[in-house]
Amino acid sequence: MVEEVSLKREVGWFGSFSLGYADVGANIFIALGLIALYAAGVTPIVFLMTAFIYISIGLVYAELAPTYPYAGGVQVYAMKGFNDLLGFIAGWALILAYTICISLFALAAAGYFSYFLPQSTSFLTLMGLPPLGFISVIFIATLILINYIGIKYSVEVSIGLVILGLIIQGFVLIPGFFLVFDLSKLLEQLQILGSPKIQNEVAYIAGASINTQNLLYSLTLAIASFVGIESIAQAAEETKRPAKHIPKATKLSIIAVLISVMGFSILSMGSVGWEKISEELEYSVAGLVKTYPIIGGFGAKLVALAGFILCYASSNTGVIGVSRLVASMSRYKLLPRWFYKIHPRFKTPTRTIILFGLIGLLLASFGNIPFVAELYIFGGLVSYLILMLAFIKLRNSREEVYRPWRVPGEISLKISGRILSMPIIGVIGFIGVACLLILTLIFHANGRILGTLWLTVGILIYIIYRRRVGLRAVSSISAQQILPISYIYDIGILVRPIIERAETVVETVARSLDNRFRITFLSILDPEEFNLNLDYIPGRAQLYQLKSEALRELEEAAEKLRKIGYEVEARVFIGDLEKITSMLLDSGRLDFIALIRRISGKTKIEKTHENKLYRVISKYHGKIMVLRRV
């Protein structure tokens, strides 16, 4: 039997943040002029309204991703909360969004690249090649190669691009508010509710105001500016310490994106106005910066560079996201097992990287894909609707699950004698996403027709495949493999040197902790407690002899636990008990320290350790565990 190769944890908290920001932060470079074209002067209000939905989506992912840290994101949560069919629909919709993300942002990156280096497009045009299509093909091919050899390198690319992009954005936004922003101009623009111009892309309803319909249409486009936060969850299985890093990275991404989106939309309306900004759809942010006095020309080039950087990073997260999502779906038998092929050396899902990278490359090669851009919105909204449902369901059906971070705010409702917990963020998110999806189906003809067709074809493929492998379409068998908190906690167990017997320690640990905990046995030889005078050689010799004996006994206990499936190491320290335990907790190497106390009616820790240990406990609330000695 061949041992299954799994994904490797190589993504830190800033790498996780970079994935989330790269996939969302680039959207403003495409969306600003487009939203202004339909929303007119109230463009900042439209962004703000959809931002509330984005915040709710981000916070839900911040709770669910570290609780169930598996590649797949919403597909995994839907499977766990409902059944395999709903998990497939959520994943299949997101596959659509991710695949288009690869192409759409590679083309956008090529557009900004050509603005920054116009000579490149002139040369390709002379050669008879489509400039944007050819450049985007090179970009995507490079991303396929980088992602093939490891997510570590892919994330490093995103980190570098995001840092540079953030610096440039700050350099552009801050001078803009000093040089060209006019508050009276902004207030004047905010009174223009929707564009009066008829646009070919909008499926208008007879009898309704053109301005109002354009405004509603702009809301569906604005949410596209926030699609992508789920990229953090897609890499959860490859994230170090996901319980700590994922919530932190997600919340930072939310803040950074809001500053960028609201900053550029307010600045543009308070300087050049909606008509001017909508005239330069492809380079709307660069067009804004061109109006800066003195630094306008140089600033526009910088914006083009930032647009290229962030759009390219966003295309990269599309490759990461779709490859992990499809691999996850095949792992749980929602798609053929062939897709779940993890490279034994690089620890990446190489088949899905190549296949969906090439699909994205093919779409981008045409140089223009406006007809499928609506599907980017459609796929994202369908997956977000299921996300909110799964979030609410898991809050009520999986109450016993430990959540490293919990979205605050909930209402308790009594229905049919049962108390239901309704998280406020989940309810707000569900209502908001549902409204946007309805608007998308009304005003987006391509989204309504092609999106429905995509889901229908996917469900047929799913049903046929499940029958072939002998599984029911709506079963929940696969959900049994999804266990909460696969994250391993590092726990140090303080063992009294010489005094504690190995058998007692082993029995205590086996009864109190399961093998999700990675254990370090700790013995601390405190000279003060042993009344040893280290100024003399006999005292030091006796101390080192005690250390040797303590380590031998700890290794004996560790070996017994290893035989029954625990991961254990043993360490002996010499020094002050309080200082060493504090150092271990401050270093971040250990999540908890556990103390073993005697069985008695009292709840005190052993008297000899009492003073120092209570000082540690008072300093590190929630990081000290007490195990009852067998």
XYZ file of C-alpha atoms in Angstrom:
630
model
C 0.000 0.000 0.000
C 1.382 3.407 -1.042
C 1.445 5.961 1.742
C -0.633 9.055 0.967
C 1.387 12.258 0.731
C -0.146 15.248 2.501
C 0.240 19.002 2.135
C 3.048 20.651 4.082
C 2.625 23.513 6.590
C 4.890 26.280 5.284
C 2.739 29.440 5.428
C 3.241 31.894 8.304
C 0.828 34.606 9.467
C 2.143 37.278 7.089
C 2.101 34.814 4.206
C -1.515 34.032 5.078
C -2.330 37.759 5.183
C -0.595 38.254 1.831
C -2.744 35.570 0.205
C -5.920 37.240 1.463
C -4.866 40.773 0.631
C -3.379 39.851 -2.752
C -6.660 38.291 -3.879
C -8.830 41.197 -2.677
C -6.563 44.240 -2.671
C -6.048 44.161 -6.435
C -9.779 44.376 -7.177
C -9.951 48.155 -6.674
C -7.596 48.653 -9.647
C -10.227 47.068 -11.898
C -13.413 48.060 -10.091
C -13.040 51.785 -9.312
C -13.833 53.162 -12.774
C -16.345 50.408 -13.441
C -18.381 51.126 -10.299
C -18.291 54.863 -11.030
C -19.672 54.174 -14.518
C -22.886 52.802 -12.968
C -23.097 54.240 -9.423
C -21.985 57.767 -10.408
C -21.241 60.074 -7.452
C -22.332 57.653 -4.724
C -19.498 55.261 -5.579
C -18.031 55.482 -2.016
C -21.465 54.653 -0.526
C -21.803 51.625 -2.803
C -18.363 50.382 -1.733
C -19.230 51.000 1.915
C -22.511 49.034 1.681
C -20.828 45.999 0.162
C -17.936 46.393 2.613
C -20.285 45.412 5.456
C -20.992 42.149 3.647
C -17.263 41.651 3.048
C -16.555 42.156 6.752
C -19.146 39.530 7.690
C -17.687 37.056 5.185
C -14.163 37.661 6.469
C -15.133 37.246 10.131
C -17.001 34.004 9.408
C -13.911 32.614 7.687
C -11.801 33.806 10.645
C -13.865 31.534 12.921
C -14.395 28.510 10.672
C -10.963 28.212 9.000
C -8.944 27.634 12.217
C -11.723 25.438 13.644
C -11.640 23.185 10.561
C -8.178 23.894 9.082
C -8.528 21.917 5.856
C -7.948 22.915 2.248
C -11.325 23.518 0.613
C -12.776 26.285 2.766
C -16.535 26.663 2.322
C -16.796 23.263 0.644
C -15.536 21.629 3.857
C -17.847 23.669 6.103
C -20.891 22.883 3.955
C -20.062 19.166 4.051
C -19.667 19.261 7.824
C -22.811 21.312 8.406
C -25.118 19.719 5.819
C -24.097 17.050 3.305
C -21.758 16.235 0.428
C -24.085 17.649 -2.250
C -24.186 21.130 -0.746
C -20.433 20.907 -0.199
C -20.005 20.125 -3.896
C -22.214 23.034 -5.003
C -20.255 25.461 -2.809
C -16.938 24.167 -4.116
C -18.055 24.012 -7.745
C -19.261 27.643 -7.633
C -15.955 28.724 -6.132
C -13.989 26.801 -8.787
C -15.663 29.062 -11.331
C -14.635 32.220 -9.480
C -11.045 31.073 -8.912
C -10.468 29.954 -12.505
C -11.718 33.274 -13.833
C -9.596 35.032 -11.192
C -6.463 33.541 -12.776
C -7.359 34.905 -16.220
C -9.020 38.157 -15.239
C -6.190 39.401 -13.059
C -3.454 38.142 -15.349
C -5.054 40.273 -18.084
C -5.366 43.211 -15.680
C -1.707 42.784 -14.711
C -0.782 42.726 -18.393
C -2.796 45.924 -18.921
C -1.000 47.794 -16.151
C 2.308 46.330 -17.318
C 1.717 47.734 -20.795
C 0.850 51.126 -19.272
C 4.068 51.038 -17.279
C 6.130 49.742 -20.238
C 4.260 50.725 -23.435
C 7.202 49.555 -25.567
C 6.307 45.933 -24.786
C 2.860 46.155 -26.370
C 4.155 48.098 -29.374
C 6.690 45.345 -30.094
C 4.087 42.567 -29.785
C 1.649 44.442 -32.018
C 4.328 44.724 -34.706
C 4.869 40.966 -34.358
C 1.170 40.395 -35.009
C 0.470 39.038 -31.502
C -2.371 40.134 -29.165
C -0.370 42.152 -26.589
C -2.437 41.605 -23.445
C -3.157 37.971 -24.247
C 0.484 37.124 -24.975
C 1.817 38.893 -21.858
C -0.825 37.274 -19.614
C 0.063 33.813 -20.985
C 3.694 34.347 -19.946
C 2.568 35.551 -16.526
C 0.326 32.518 -15.894
C 2.905 30.036 -17.176
C 5.384 31.470 -14.658
C 2.830 31.111 -11.851
C 2.178 27.473 -12.775
C 5.898 26.735 -12.486
C 6.295 28.564 -9.150
C 3.231 26.881 -7.635
C 4.343 23.474 -8.881
C 7.604 23.531 -6.915
C 6.030 24.604 -3.612
C 3.575 26.908 -1.876
C 6.509 28.319 0.101
C 7.878 29.928 -3.058
C 4.416 30.926 -4.271
C 3.639 32.652 -0.971
C 7.052 34.338 -0.952
C 6.188 35.807 -4.353
C 2.863 37.061 -2.961
C 4.545 38.498 0.144
C 7.077 40.436 -1.921
C 4.435 41.726 -4.322
C 2.028 42.707 -1.531
C 4.662 44.593 0.488
C 5.724 46.597 -2.554
C 2.098 47.171 -3.558
C 1.133 48.426 -0.097
C 4.062 50.845 -0.013
C 3.103 52.287 -3.402
C -0.575 52.549 -2.434
C 0.349 54.493 0.671
C 2.603 56.756 -1.369
C -0.283 57.463 -3.762
C -3.184 57.840 -1.309
C -1.609 60.111 1.310
C -0.381 62.866 -1.102
C -3.717 62.675 -2.933
C -5.704 63.815 0.082
C -3.307 66.729 0.580
C -2.950 67.784 -3.064
C -6.275 67.264 -4.882
C -9.011 66.268 -2.433
C -11.895 68.738 -2.040
C -14.570 67.994 0.587
C -17.180 70.194 -1.126
C -16.583 68.282 -4.380
C -17.166 64.990 -2.537
C -20.423 66.211 -0.980
C -21.596 67.423 -4.394
C -20.823 64.034 -5.967
C -22.615 62.094 -3.222
C -25.888 63.677 -4.328
C -25.734 61.957 -7.754
C -27.534 58.637 -7.239
C -26.689 56.372 -10.159
C -25.657 57.082 -13.721
C -28.407 58.203 -16.167
C -26.624 56.524 -19.098
C -27.980 53.284 -20.604
C -25.348 50.514 -20.612
C -25.453 47.442 -22.851
C -24.375 45.051 -20.084
C -27.389 45.754 -17.843
C -30.576 43.692 -18.293
C -32.933 46.612 -17.609
C -36.471 46.163 -16.323
C -39.110 48.161 -18.194
C -40.711 50.978 -16.251
C -38.000 51.398 -13.605
C -35.639 54.373 -13.368
C -32.377 53.993 -15.302
C -30.469 55.717 -12.496
C -31.855 53.333 -9.874
C -31.177 50.229 -11.960
C -27.622 51.330 -12.685
C -27.135 51.941 -8.977
C -28.418 48.447 -8.083
C -26.245 46.957 -10.824
C -23.206 48.714 -9.346
C -23.800 46.954 -6.011
C -23.335 43.578 -7.687
C -20.091 44.775 -9.258
C -18.846 46.312 -6.018
C -18.981 42.994 -4.179
C -16.519 41.724 -6.794
C -14.061 44.174 -5.253
C -14.162 42.039 -2.108
C -14.178 38.505 -3.546
C -11.074 36.587 -2.483
C -10.808 36.619 1.321
C -11.411 32.848 1.242
C -7.893 32.358 -0.163
C -6.653 32.342 3.436
C -8.940 29.401 4.225
C -7.859 27.510 1.093
C -4.301 27.417 2.438
C -5.378 26.505 5.998
C -3.927 23.008 5.698
C -0.559 24.521 4.781
C -0.593 27.276 7.421
C 1.608 27.062 10.492
C -0.285 27.374 13.786
C -3.632 28.007 12.003
C -5.535 28.539 15.264
C -3.429 31.634 15.906
C -2.396 32.853 12.477
C -5.600 32.552 10.408
C -7.822 34.854 12.526
C -4.993 37.396 12.744
C -4.296 37.313 9.007
C -7.991 37.520 8.101
C -8.704 40.520 10.321
C -5.610 42.344 9.021
C -6.705 41.660 5.429
C -10.153 43.103 6.157
C -8.664 46.303 7.580
C -6.096 46.750 4.794
C -8.641 46.199 2.015
C -11.170 48.600 3.567
C -8.553 51.339 3.834
C -7.559 50.834 0.197
C -11.071 50.620 -1.273
C -12.626 53.435 0.736
C -9.510 55.596 0.382
C -9.407 55.440 -3.431
C -13.195 55.780 -3.889
C -13.487 58.824 -1.581
C -10.375 60.446 -3.071
C -11.591 59.981 -6.655
C -15.052 61.450 -5.992
C -13.545 64.327 -4.016
C -11.114 65.250 -6.779
C -11.955 64.364 -10.410
C -15.572 63.170 -10.041
C -17.392 60.112 -11.362
C -17.522 61.041 -15.064
C -13.775 61.574 -15.362
C -12.887 58.451 -13.396
C -15.292 56.278 -15.456
C -13.780 57.456 -18.760
C -10.549 55.564 -18.025
C -11.917 52.181 -16.983
C -8.754 50.199 -17.603
C -6.458 52.606 -15.755
C -8.900 54.474 -13.498
C -6.542 54.724 -10.511
C -3.659 55.793 -12.734
C -5.961 58.371 -14.349
C -6.768 59.750 -10.917
C -3.116 60.118 -9.964
C -2.292 61.866 -13.249
C -4.266 64.842 -11.964
C -1.833 65.366 -9.042
C 0.191 68.556 -9.453
C 3.968 68.168 -9.877
C 4.105 64.414 -9.143
C 1.201 63.351 -11.400
C 3.247 61.819 -14.214
C 5.587 59.958 -11.905
C 2.708 58.948 -9.606
C 0.685 57.488 -12.484
C 3.612 55.259 -13.375
C 3.869 54.152 -9.746
C 0.145 53.307 -9.708
C 0.558 51.290 -12.877
C 3.385 49.417 -11.162
C 1.242 48.819 -8.048
C -1.688 47.714 -10.222
C 0.537 45.266 -12.048
C 2.019 43.942 -8.800
C -1.265 43.399 -6.960
C -3.161 42.051 -9.968
C -0.361 39.569 -10.615
C -0.423 38.545 -6.950
C -4.202 38.107 -7.212
C -3.794 35.851 -10.244
C -1.310 33.823 -8.191
C -3.825 33.331 -5.373
C -6.303 32.124 -7.993
C -3.876 29.337 -8.898
C -3.329 28.494 -5.212
C -7.038 28.595 -4.402
C -8.449 26.529 -7.262
C -5.724 23.881 -7.036
C -6.290 23.330 -3.294
C -10.064 23.461 -3.649
C -10.255 20.849 -6.429
C -7.730 18.615 -4.645
C -9.835 18.848 -1.478
C -13.043 17.998 -3.348
C -11.463 14.907 -4.870
C -10.030 13.917 -1.487
C -13.592 13.736 -0.114
C -14.952 12.002 -3.249
C -16.872 14.972 -4.575
C -14.746 14.754 -7.725
C -12.647 11.862 -9.127
C -9.749 10.863 -6.885
C -7.347 11.477 -9.781
C -7.227 15.183 -8.894
C -5.857 14.508 -5.397
C -2.257 13.958 -6.353
C 0.239 15.511 -3.923
C 3.797 15.596 -5.239
C 6.026 13.484 -2.928
C 8.860 16.001 -3.046
C 7.204 19.406 -3.457
C 4.080 18.589 -1.364
C 1.802 20.441 -3.826
C -1.339 19.301 -5.738
C 0.507 19.276 -9.043
C -2.285 17.899 -11.279
C -4.765 20.590 -10.310
C -2.125 23.312 -10.549
C -1.284 22.324 -14.133
C -4.849 21.626 -15.301
C -6.586 24.726 -13.950
C -3.555 26.901 -14.566
C -3.742 25.906 -18.234
C -7.498 26.601 -18.339
C -6.851 30.067 -16.943
C -4.028 30.503 -19.436
C -6.314 29.519 -22.329
C -9.033 31.990 -21.290
C -6.494 34.778 -20.909
C -4.865 34.076 -24.281
C -7.857 35.610 -26.106
C -6.940 38.952 -24.557
C -10.486 39.873 -23.536
C -12.950 37.922 -21.379
C -15.733 40.372 -20.419
C -18.484 37.815 -21.042
C -17.239 35.574 -18.201
C -16.348 38.362 -15.771
C -19.952 38.250 -14.487
C -19.410 34.604 -13.562
C -16.682 35.710 -11.153
C -19.387 37.497 -9.154
C -21.932 34.706 -9.552
C -19.578 31.972 -8.350
C -18.419 33.992 -5.363
C -21.953 34.899 -4.226
C -23.286 31.326 -4.436
C -20.392 30.064 -2.310
C -20.826 32.909 0.214
C -24.549 32.173 0.595
C -23.761 28.554 1.470
C -20.955 29.752 3.754
C -23.406 31.770 5.874
C -25.855 28.870 6.085
C -23.098 26.452 7.117
C -21.818 28.935 9.722
C -25.232 29.265 11.366
C -25.820 25.502 11.213
C -22.424 24.608 12.721
C -22.956 27.088 15.563
C -26.064 25.088 16.539
C -25.173 21.507 15.651
C -21.516 21.545 16.725
C -21.648 23.554 19.944
C -19.097 21.325 21.671
C -16.380 22.152 19.139
C -13.583 24.366 20.427
C -13.197 27.513 18.338
C -9.799 29.264 18.565
C -11.554 32.518 17.706
C -15.288 33.156 17.890
C -17.258 35.857 16.063
C -18.816 38.023 18.799
C -22.542 38.736 19.064
C -25.432 36.287 18.909
C -29.165 36.106 19.633
C -30.867 33.119 21.249
C -34.250 32.135 19.793
C -36.626 29.530 21.189
C -38.246 27.584 18.349
C -40.365 24.464 18.964
C -38.930 24.105 22.434
C -35.322 24.285 21.170
C -32.990 27.220 21.753
C -31.179 28.270 18.571
C -28.085 30.451 18.522
C -28.250 33.032 15.725
C -24.883 34.773 15.230
C -25.627 38.372 14.234
C -22.784 38.524 11.706
C -24.010 35.323 10.054
C -27.565 36.629 9.718
C -26.421 40.004 8.343
C -24.091 38.247 5.913
C -26.792 35.838 4.713
C -29.329 38.610 4.069
C -26.746 40.795 2.316
C -25.377 38.025 0.093
C -28.898 36.785 -0.754
C -29.940 40.286 -1.854
C -26.844 40.683 -4.031
C -27.362 37.256 -5.615
C -30.959 38.159 -6.480
C -29.782 41.438 -8.032
C -27.126 39.517 -9.990
C -29.733 37.124 -11.388
C -31.959 40.066 -12.352
C -29.443 42.410 -13.951
C -26.669 40.070 -15.208
C -27.887 38.060 -18.181
C -24.579 36.188 -18.552
C -24.453 35.416 -14.849
C -28.052 34.195 -14.852
C -27.703 31.933 -17.900
C -24.069 30.773 -17.855
C -23.900 30.575 -14.056
C -27.006 28.376 -13.879
C -25.617 26.248 -16.718
C -22.304 25.846 -14.864
C -24.054 24.634 -11.706
C -26.366 22.296 -13.650
C -23.502 20.639 -15.548
C -21.497 20.330 -12.323
C -24.339 18.658 -10.404
C -24.849 16.160 -13.260
C -21.126 15.302 -13.244
C -21.261 14.917 -9.460
C -24.300 12.595 -9.496
C -22.824 10.384 -12.230
C -19.475 10.135 -10.409
C -21.063 9.335 -7.047
C -23.093 6.534 -8.613
C -19.948 5.080 -10.173
C -18.197 4.943 -6.789
C -21.302 3.617 -5.008
C -22.129 6.711 -2.911
C -25.398 8.590 -2.505
C -25.391 12.193 -3.703
C -26.700 13.623 -0.413
C -24.790 11.402 2.013
C -22.666 12.791 4.850
C -20.104 9.969 4.986
C -17.208 12.179 3.907
C -17.982 14.684 6.670
C -16.858 12.093 9.226
C -13.284 12.626 8.029
C -13.478 16.356 8.856
C -12.454 16.617 12.485
C -12.324 19.977 14.246
C -8.963 21.395 15.265
C -6.535 19.150 13.487
C -4.037 21.720 14.757
C -1.597 20.127 17.222
C -1.209 21.985 20.499
C 2.238 22.062 22.061
C 1.935 21.449 25.779
C 4.679 21.317 28.382
C 3.934 19.081 31.369
C 5.814 19.982 34.528
C 7.071 16.844 36.251
C 8.615 17.014 39.725
C 12.158 15.675 39.264
C 12.869 12.395 41.092
C 9.582 12.579 43.047
C 7.111 11.691 40.241
C 7.027 8.031 39.165
C 7.062 7.356 35.401
C 4.026 5.022 35.580
C 1.964 7.695 37.347
C 2.881 10.357 34.823
C 2.029 8.099 31.866
C -1.360 7.122 33.297
C -2.197 10.736 34.143
C -1.375 11.983 30.630
C -3.162 9.103 28.873
C -6.325 9.772 30.860
C -6.253 13.572 30.539
C -4.974 14.316 27.018
C -5.498 12.823 23.574
C -2.863 12.679 20.859
C -3.822 16.051 19.366
C -1.404 17.410 21.977
C 2.316 17.371 21.223
C 3.896 16.822 24.645
C 7.133 18.062 26.166
C 7.953 16.669 29.602
C 9.641 19.370 31.646
C 11.597 18.999 34.839
C 13.041 22.156 36.368
C 15.794 21.736 38.927
C 15.515 24.851 41.070
C 18.602 25.083 43.352
C 16.528 27.039 45.876
C 14.055 24.180 46.294
C 16.786 21.526 46.626
C 18.846 23.604 49.067
C 21.953 23.215 46.925
C 24.899 25.574 47.270
C 26.268 26.013 43.753
C 29.269 27.969 44.985
C 30.932 24.651 45.842
C 31.866 21.784 43.535
C 29.939 19.088 45.518
C 26.722 21.120 45.167
C 27.179 21.512 41.409
C 28.083 17.825 41.006
C 24.985 16.768 42.910
C 22.839 19.050 40.714
C 24.130 17.578 37.468
C 23.635 14.066 38.821
C 20.024 14.975 39.605
C 19.638 16.319 36.061
C 20.876 13.043 34.570
C 18.507 10.975 36.717
C 15.554 13.264 35.987
C 16.162 13.081 32.230
C 16.395 9.278 32.351
C 13.051 9.026 34.157
C 11.376 11.470 31.791
C 12.641 9.515 28.780
C 11.224 6.337 30.313
C 7.778 7.942 30.611
C 8.073 9.487 27.121
C 8.895 6.150 25.512
C 5.802 4.532 27.023
C 3.586 7.264 25.633
C 5.221 7.078 22.184
C 4.241 3.402 22.003
C 0.562 4.346 22.284
C 0.643 7.083 19.632
C 1.760 10.261 21.395
C 4.490 12.620 20.159
C 6.694 13.292 23.185
C 10.066 14.760 24.040
C 11.801 15.260 27.394
C 13.784 18.252 28.650
C 15.414 19.148 31.968
C 16.281 22.730 32.917
C 18.397 24.139 35.740
C 17.276 27.451 37.183
C 14.433 29.384 38.738
C 11.048 27.682 38.221
C 9.099 30.901 37.677
C 11.588 32.403 35.221
C 11.910 29.249 33.099
C 8.152 28.603 32.803
C 7.596 32.265 31.916
C 10.349 32.070 29.299
C 8.803 28.974 27.691
C 5.373 30.577 27.444
C 6.701 33.922 26.197
C 8.742 32.235 23.463
C 5.568 30.929 21.792
C 7.056 27.446 21.570
C 4.420 26.104 23.969
C 0.709 26.832 23.848
C 0.101 25.580 27.407
C 1.924 24.380 30.484
C 0.238 21.644 32.524
C 0.747 20.911 36.204
C 0.115 17.536 37.848
C -1.561 17.752 41.267
C -2.359 15.084 43.825
C -5.811 13.531 44.250
C -7.346 15.151 47.298
C -10.287 17.238 48.307
C -8.184 20.374 47.948
C -7.625 22.168 44.677
C -4.196 23.539 45.565
C -1.081 22.700 43.648
C 1.639 20.955 45.648
C 2.864 23.128 48.476
C 6.525 23.118 47.440
C 5.678 24.676 44.068
C 2.785 26.758 45.292
C 4.178 30.290 45.556
C 6.105 30.357 42.291
C 3.495 28.473 40.276
C 0.648 30.675 41.436
C 2.613 33.713 40.301
C 2.960 32.095 36.844
C -0.763 31.226 36.783
C -1.773 34.784 37.663
C 0.407 36.126 34.848
C -0.674 33.676 32.121
C -4.437 33.302 32.377
C -5.719 30.547 30.094
C -2.271 29.098 29.427
C -1.984 26.873 32.502
C -3.722 23.497 32.723
C -3.983 21.324 35.826
C -4.019 17.539 35.364
C -5.365 15.396 38.177
C -2.797 12.777 39.141
C -3.975 9.169 38.765
